[in-house]
PDB file of C-alpha atoms in Angstrom:
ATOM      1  CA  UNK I   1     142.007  85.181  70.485  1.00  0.00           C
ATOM      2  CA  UNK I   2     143.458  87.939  68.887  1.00  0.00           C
ATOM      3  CA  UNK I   3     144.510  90.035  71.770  1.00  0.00           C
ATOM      4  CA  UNK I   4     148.050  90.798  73.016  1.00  0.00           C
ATOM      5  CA  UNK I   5     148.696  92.439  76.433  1.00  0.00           C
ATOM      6  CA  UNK I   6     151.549  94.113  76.786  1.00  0.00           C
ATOM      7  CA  UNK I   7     154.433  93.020  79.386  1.00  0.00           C
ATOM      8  CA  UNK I   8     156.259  95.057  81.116  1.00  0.00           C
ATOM      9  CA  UNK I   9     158.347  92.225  82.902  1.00  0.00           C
ATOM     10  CA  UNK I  10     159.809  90.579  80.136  1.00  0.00           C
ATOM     11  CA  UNK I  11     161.343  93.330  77.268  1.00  0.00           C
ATOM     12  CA  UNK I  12     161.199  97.166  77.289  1.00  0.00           C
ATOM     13  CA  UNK I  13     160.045  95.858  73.501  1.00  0.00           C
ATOM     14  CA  UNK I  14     157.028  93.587  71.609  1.00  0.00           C
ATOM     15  CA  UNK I  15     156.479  92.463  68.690  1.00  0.00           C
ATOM     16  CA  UNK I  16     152.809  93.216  67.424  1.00  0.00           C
ATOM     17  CA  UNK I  17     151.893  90.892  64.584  1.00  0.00           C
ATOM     18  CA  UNK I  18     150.161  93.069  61.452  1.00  0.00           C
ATOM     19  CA  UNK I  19     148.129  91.519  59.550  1.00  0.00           C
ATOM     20  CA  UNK I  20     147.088  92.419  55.940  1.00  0.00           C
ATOM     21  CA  UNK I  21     143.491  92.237  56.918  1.00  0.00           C
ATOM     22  CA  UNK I  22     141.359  91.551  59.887  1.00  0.00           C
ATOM     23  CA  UNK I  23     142.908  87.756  60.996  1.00  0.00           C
ATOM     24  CA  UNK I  24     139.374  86.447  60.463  1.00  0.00           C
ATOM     25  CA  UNK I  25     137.877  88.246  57.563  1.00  0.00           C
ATOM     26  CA  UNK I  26     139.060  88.598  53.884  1.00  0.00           C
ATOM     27  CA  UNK I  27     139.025  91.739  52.418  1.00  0.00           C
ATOM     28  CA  UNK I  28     136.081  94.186  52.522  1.00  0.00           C
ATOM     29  CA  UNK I  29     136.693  95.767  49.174  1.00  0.00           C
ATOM     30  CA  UNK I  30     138.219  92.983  47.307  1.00  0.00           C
ATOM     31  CA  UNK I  31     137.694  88.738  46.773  1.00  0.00           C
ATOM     32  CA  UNK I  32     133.710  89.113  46.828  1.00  0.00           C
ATOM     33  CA  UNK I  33     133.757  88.960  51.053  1.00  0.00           C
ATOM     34  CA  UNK I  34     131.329  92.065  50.861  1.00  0.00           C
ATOM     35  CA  UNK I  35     129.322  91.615  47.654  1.00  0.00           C
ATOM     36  CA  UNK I  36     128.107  95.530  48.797  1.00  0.00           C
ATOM     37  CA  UNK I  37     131.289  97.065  48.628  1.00  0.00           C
ATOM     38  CA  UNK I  38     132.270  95.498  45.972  1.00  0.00           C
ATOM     39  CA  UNK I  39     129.099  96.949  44.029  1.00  0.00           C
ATOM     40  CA  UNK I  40     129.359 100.508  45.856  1.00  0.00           C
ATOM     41  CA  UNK I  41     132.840 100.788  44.203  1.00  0.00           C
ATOM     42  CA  UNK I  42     131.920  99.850  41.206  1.00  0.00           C
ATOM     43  CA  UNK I  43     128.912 102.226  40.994  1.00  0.00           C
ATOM     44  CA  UNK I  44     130.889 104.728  42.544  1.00  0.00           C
ATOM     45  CA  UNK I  45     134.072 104.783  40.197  1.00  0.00           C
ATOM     46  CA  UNK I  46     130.768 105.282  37.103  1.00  0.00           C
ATOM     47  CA  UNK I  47     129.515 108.312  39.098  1.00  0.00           C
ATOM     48  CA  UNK I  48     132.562 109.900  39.750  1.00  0.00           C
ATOM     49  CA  UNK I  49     133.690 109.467  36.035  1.00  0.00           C
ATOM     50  CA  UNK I  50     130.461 111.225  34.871  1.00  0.00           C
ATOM     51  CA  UNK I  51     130.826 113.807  37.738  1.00  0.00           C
ATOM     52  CA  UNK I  52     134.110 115.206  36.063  1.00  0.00           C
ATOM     53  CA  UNK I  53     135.881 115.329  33.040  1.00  0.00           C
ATOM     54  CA  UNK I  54     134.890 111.920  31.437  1.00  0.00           C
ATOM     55  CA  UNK I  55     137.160 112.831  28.444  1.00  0.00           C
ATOM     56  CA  UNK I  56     139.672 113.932  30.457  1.00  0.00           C
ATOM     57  CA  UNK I  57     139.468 110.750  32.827  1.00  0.00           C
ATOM     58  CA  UNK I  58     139.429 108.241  29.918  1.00  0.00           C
ATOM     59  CA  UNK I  59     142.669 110.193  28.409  1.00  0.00           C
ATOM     60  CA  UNK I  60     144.668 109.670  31.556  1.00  0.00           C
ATOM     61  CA  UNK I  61     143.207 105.936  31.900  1.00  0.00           C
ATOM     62  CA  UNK I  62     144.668 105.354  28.253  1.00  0.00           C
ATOM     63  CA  UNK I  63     147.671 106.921  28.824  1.00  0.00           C
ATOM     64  CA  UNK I  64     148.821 105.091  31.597  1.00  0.00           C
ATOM     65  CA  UNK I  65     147.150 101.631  30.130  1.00  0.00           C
ATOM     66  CA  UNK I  66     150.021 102.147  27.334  1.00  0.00           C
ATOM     67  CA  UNK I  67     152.812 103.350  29.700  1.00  0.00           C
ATOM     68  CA  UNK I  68     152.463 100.711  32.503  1.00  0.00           C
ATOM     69  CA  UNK I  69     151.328  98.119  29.972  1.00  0.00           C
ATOM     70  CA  UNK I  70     148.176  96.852  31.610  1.00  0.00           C
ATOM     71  CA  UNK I  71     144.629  97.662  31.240  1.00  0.00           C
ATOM     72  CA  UNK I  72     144.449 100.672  33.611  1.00  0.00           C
ATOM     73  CA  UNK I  73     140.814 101.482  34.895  1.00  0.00           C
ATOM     74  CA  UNK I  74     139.720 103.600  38.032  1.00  0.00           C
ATOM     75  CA  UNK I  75     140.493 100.854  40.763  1.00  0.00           C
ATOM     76  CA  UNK I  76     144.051 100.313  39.486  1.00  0.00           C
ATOM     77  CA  UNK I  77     144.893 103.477  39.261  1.00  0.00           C
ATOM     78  CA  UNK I  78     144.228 104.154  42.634  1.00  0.00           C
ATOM     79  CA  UNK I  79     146.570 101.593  43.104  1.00  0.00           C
ATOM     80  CA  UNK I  80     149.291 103.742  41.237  1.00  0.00           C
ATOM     81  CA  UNK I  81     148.708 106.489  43.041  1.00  0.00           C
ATOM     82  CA  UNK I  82     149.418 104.859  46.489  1.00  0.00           C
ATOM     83  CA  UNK I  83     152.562 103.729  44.622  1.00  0.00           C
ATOM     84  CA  UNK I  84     153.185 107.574  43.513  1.00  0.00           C
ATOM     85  CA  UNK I  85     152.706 108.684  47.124  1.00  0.00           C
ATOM     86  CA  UNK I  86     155.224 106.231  47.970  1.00  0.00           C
ATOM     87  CA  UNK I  87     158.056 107.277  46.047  1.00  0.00           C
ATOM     88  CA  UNK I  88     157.163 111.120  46.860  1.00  0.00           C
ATOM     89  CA  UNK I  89     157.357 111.144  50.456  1.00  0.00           C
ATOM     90  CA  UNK I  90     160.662 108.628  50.082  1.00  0.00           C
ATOM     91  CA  UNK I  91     161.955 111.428  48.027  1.00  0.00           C
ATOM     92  CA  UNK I  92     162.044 109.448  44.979  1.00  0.00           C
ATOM     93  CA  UNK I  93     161.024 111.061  41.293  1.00  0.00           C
ATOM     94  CA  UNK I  94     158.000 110.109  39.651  1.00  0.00           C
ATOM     95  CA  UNK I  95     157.803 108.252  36.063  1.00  0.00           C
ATOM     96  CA  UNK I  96     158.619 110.943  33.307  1.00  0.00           C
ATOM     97  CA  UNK I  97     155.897 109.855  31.669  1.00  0.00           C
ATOM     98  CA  UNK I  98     153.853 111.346  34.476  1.00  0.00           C
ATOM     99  CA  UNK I  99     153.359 114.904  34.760  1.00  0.00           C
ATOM    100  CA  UNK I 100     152.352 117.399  37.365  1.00  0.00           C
ATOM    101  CA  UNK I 101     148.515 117.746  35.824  1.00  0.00           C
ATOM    102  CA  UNK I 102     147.923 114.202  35.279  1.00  0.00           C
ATOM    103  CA  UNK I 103     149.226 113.700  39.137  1.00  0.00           C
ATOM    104  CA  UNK I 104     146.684 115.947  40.252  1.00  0.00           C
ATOM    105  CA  UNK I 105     143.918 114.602  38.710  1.00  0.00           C
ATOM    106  CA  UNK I 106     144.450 111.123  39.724  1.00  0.00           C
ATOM    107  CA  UNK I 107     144.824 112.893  43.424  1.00  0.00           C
ATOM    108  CA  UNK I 108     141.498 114.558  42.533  1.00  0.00           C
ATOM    109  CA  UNK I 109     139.873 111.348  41.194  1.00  0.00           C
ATOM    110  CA  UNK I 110     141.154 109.315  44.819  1.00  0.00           C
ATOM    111  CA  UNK I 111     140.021 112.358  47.256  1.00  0.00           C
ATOM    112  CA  UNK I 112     136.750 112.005  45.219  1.00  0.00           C
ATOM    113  CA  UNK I 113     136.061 108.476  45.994  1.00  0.00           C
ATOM    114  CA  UNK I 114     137.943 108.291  49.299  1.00  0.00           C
ATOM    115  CA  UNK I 115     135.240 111.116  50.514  1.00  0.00           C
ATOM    116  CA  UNK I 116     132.352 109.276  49.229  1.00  0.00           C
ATOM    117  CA  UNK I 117     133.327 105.795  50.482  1.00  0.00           C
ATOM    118  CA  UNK I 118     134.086 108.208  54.403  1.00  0.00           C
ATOM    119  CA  UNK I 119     130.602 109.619  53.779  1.00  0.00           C
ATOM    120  CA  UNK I 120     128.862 106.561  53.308  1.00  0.00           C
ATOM    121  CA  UNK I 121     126.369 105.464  56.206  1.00  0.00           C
ATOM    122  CA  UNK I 122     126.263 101.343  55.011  1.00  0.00           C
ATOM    123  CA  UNK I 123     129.996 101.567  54.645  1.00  0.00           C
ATOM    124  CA  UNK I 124     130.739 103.703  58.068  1.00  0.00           C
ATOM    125  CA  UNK I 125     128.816 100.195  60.334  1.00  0.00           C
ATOM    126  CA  UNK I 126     131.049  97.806  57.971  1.00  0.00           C
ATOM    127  CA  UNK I 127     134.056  99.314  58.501  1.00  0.00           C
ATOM    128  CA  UNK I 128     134.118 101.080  62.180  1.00  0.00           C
ATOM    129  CA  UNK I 129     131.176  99.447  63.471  1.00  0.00           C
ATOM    130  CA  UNK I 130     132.841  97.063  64.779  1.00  0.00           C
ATOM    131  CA  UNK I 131     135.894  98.495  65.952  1.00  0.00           C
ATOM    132  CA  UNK I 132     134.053 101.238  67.716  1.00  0.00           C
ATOM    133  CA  UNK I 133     131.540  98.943  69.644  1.00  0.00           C
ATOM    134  CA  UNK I 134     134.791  97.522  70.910  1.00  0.00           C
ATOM    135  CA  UNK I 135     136.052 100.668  71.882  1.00  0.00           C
ATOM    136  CA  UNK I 136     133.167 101.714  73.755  1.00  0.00           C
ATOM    137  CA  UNK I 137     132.596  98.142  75.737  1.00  0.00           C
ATOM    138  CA  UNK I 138     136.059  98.017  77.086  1.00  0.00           C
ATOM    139  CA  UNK I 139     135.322 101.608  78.221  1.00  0.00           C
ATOM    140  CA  UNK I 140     131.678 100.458  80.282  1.00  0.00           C
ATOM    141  CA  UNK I 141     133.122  97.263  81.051  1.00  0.00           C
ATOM    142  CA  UNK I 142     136.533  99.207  82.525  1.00  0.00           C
ATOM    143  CA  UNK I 143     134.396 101.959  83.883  1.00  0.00           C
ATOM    144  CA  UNK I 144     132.372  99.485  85.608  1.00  0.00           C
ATOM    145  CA  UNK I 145     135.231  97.664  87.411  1.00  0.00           C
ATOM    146  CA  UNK I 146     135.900  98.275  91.504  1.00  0.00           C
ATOM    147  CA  UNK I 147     139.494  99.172  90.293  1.00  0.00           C
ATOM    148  CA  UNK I 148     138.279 101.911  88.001  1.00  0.00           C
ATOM    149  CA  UNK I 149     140.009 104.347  89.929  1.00  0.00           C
ATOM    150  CA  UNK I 150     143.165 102.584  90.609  1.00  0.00           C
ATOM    151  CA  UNK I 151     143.908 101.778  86.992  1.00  0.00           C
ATOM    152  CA  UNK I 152     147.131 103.021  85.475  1.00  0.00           C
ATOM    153  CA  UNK I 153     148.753 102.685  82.042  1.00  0.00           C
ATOM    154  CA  UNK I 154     145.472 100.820  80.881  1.00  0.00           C
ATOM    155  CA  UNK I 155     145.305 101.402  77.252  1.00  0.00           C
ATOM    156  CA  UNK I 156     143.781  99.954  74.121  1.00  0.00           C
ATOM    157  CA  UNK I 157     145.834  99.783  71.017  1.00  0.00           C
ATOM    158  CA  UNK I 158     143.912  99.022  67.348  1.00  0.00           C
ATOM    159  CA  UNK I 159     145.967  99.367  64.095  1.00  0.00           C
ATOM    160  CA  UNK I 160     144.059  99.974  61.082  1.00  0.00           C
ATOM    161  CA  UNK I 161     144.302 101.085  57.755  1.00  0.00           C
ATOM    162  CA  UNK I 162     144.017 104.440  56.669  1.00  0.00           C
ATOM    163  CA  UNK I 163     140.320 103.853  55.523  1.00  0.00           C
ATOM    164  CA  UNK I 164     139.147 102.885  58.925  1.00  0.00           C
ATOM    165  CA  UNK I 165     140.650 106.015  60.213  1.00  0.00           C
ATOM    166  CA  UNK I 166     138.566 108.305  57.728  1.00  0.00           C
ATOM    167  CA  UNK I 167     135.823 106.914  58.082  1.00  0.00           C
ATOM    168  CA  UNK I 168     136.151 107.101  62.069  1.00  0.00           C
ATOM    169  CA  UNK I 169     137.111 110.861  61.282  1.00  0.00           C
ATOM    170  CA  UNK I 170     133.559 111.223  59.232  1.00  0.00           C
ATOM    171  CA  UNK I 171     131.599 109.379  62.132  1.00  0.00           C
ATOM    172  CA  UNK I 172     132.552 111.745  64.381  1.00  0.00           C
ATOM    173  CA  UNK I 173     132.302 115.529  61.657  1.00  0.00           C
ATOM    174  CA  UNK I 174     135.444 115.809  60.436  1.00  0.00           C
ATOM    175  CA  UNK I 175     134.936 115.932  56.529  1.00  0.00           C
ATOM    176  CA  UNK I 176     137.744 117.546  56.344  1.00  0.00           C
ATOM    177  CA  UNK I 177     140.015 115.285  55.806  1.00  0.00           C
ATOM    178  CA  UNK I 178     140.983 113.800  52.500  1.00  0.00           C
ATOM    179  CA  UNK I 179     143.883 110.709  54.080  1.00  0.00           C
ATOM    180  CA  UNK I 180     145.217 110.041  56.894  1.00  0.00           C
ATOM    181  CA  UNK I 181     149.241 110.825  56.805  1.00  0.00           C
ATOM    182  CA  UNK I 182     151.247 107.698  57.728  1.00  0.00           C
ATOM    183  CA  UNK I 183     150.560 106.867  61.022  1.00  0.00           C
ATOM    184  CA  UNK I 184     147.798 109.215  61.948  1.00  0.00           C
ATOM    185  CA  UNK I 185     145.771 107.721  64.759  1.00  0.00           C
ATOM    186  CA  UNK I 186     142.754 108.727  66.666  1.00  0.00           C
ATOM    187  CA  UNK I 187     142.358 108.545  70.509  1.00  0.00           C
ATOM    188  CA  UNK I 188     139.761 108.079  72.942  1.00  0.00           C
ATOM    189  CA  UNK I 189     140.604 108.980  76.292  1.00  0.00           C
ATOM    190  CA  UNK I 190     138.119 108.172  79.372  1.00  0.00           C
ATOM    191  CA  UNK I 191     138.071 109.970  82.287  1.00  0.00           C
ATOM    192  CA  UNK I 192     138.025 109.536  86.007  1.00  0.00           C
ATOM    193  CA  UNK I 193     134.452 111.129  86.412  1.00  0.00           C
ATOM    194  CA  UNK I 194     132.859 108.755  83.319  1.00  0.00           C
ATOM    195  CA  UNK I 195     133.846 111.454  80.364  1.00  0.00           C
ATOM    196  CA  UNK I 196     135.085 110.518  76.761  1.00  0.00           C
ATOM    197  CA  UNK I 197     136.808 112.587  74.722  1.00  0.00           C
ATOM    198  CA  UNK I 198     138.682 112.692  71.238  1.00  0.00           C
ATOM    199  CA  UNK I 199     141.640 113.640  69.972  1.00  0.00           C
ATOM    200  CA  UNK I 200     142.819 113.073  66.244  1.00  0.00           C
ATOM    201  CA  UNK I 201     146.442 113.032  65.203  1.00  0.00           C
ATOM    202  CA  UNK I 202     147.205 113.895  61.783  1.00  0.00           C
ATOM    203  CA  UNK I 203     150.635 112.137  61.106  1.00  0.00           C
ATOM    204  CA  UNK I 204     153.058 109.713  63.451  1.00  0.00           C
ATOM    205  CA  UNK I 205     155.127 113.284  64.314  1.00  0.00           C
ATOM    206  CA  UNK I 206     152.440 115.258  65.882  1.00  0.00           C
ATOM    207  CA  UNK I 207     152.527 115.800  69.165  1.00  0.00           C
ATOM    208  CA  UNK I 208     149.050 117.873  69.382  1.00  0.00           C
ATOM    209  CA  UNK I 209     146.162 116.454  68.927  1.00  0.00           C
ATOM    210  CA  UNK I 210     143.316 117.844  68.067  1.00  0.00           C
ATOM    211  CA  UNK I 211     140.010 117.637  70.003  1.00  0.00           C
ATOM    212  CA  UNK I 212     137.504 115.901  67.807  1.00  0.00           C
ATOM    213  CA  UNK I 213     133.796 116.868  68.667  1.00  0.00           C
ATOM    214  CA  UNK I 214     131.389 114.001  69.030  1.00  0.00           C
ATOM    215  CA  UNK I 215     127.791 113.481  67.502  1.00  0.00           C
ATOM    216  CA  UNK I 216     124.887 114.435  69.927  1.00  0.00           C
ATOM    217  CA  UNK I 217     127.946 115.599  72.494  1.00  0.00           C
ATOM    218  CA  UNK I 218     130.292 118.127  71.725  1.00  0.00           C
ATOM    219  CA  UNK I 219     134.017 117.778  72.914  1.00  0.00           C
ATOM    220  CA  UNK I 220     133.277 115.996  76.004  1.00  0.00           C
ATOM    221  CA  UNK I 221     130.756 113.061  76.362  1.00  0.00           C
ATOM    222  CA  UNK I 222     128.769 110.896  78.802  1.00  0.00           C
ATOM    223  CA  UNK I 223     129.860 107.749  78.737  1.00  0.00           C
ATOM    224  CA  UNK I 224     126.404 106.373  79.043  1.00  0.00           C
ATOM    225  CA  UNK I 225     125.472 109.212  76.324  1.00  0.00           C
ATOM    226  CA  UNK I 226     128.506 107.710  73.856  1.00  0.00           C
ATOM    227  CA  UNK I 227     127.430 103.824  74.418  1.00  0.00           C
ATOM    228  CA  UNK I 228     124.310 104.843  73.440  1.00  0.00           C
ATOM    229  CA  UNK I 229     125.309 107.072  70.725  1.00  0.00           C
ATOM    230  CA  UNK I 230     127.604 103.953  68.986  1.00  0.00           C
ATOM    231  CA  UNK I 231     124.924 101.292  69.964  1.00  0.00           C
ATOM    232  CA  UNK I 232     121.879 103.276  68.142  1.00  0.00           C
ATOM    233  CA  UNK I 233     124.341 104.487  65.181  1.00  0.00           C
ATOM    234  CA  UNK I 234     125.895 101.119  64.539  1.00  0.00           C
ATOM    235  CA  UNK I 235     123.607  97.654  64.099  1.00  0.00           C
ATOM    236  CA  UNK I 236     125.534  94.473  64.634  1.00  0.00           C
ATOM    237  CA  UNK I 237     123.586  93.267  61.025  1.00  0.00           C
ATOM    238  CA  UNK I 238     127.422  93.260  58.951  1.00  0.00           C
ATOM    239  CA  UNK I 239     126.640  90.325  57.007  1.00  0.00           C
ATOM    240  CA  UNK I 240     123.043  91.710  56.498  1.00  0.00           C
ATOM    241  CA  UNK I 241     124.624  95.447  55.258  1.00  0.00           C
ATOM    242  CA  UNK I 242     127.320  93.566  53.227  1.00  0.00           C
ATOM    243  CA  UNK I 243     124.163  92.236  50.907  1.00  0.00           C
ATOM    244  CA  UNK I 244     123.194  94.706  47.764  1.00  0.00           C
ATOM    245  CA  UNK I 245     119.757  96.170  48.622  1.00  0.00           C
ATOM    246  CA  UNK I 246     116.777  94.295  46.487  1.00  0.00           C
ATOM    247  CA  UNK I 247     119.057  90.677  46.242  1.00  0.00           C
TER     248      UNK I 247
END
């Protein structure tokens, strides 16, 4: 249903529709869809206030309440930061009212929760679980074809946000990362003799990848060892891990 193959017949172009969400799911961290999100944010944005500089935090959260107008809390200011981010890497200058210390910490403060949210085991099945089930059933059922070895240009293409990627980045060991750069994308290749690997590409521009090694693996994989791996890492219970433990 929401599948597009690519033709090579028609246009040496497609258009790929992009959808603000997933085309049959609201949004995970917003409208009440996930009632456990919703609460892990929440809870979250309390910790990480009393992890740092609660004085410090509420100072900036005032200050740019009165500049911008609105009530500011955590959530929307992670909202002004993407908007910050924006105008920086469009080579635009900030508000004056915003100055290089206060820009860090709000950087701090989203790294923070951004981490956490990456880290977290209930959010990695709602977020990747999914996709990466996907990924790894067209993979048997392709590996499992009589054409398996005649297949060319067969390829798989998912757009996400920047979330799914970092928490697919987490999944797999890299904690490195704090976010994705625009257009960052992970890949999973499969091999002729029934190997996976995975490569992660930091921004659109980067031509190396770098390998990524995989749980229980190392850099290459099984293929039969990485279907397991997703199927006993991720449960199909979403709606059951979207419910707030003890309601």
């Amino acid at each position: 249903k929401y599948y597009q193959k690519w033709s090579f017949s028609e246009t040496v172009w497609q258009p790929i529709p992009i959808s603000n969400d997933s085309p049959d799911q609201t949004m995970l961290f917003r409208n009440g869809s996930c009632p456990y999100t919703i609460w892990f944010m929440k809870n979250d944005n309390d910790v990480i206030i009393n992890n740092y500089n609660e004085t410090q935090i509420e100072e900036l959260l005032s200050h740019l309440s009165e500049k911008c107008g609105i009530p500011i809390n955590i959530e929307a200011m992670f909202d002004l930061y993407d908007l910050f981010k924006s105008m920086i890497s469009n080579e635009l200058q900030l508000p004056e009212w915003i100055n290089h210390e206060q820009f860090q910490l709000m950087e701090l403060i989203y790294y923070e929760q951004t981490r956490r949210v990456y880290n977290n085991k209930k959010i990695q099945n709602i977020i990747i679980g999914p996709l990466i089930k996907q990924i790894s059933l067209n993979m048997e059922l392709q590996s499992n074809s009589p054409d398996y070895i005649k297949t060319k240009n067969n390829m798989h293409l998912y757009a996400g946000h920047d979330m799914t990627l970092g928490t697919m980045m987490y999944f797999l060991g890299n904690n490195k990362i704090k976010l994705p750069d625009f257009g960052a994308s992970a890949h999973f290749h499969l091999y002729l003799n029934k190997t996976i690997k995975v490569f992660y590409y930091n921004k659109w521009d980067n031509e190396n990848g770098e390998e990524m090694s995989i749980p229980k693996c190392g850099y290459s994989c099984n293929l039969d060892d990485f279907v397991n791996l997703i199927n006993n890492e991720m449960s199909t219970e979403w709606e059951q891990d979207c419910q707030i433990e003890g309601n």
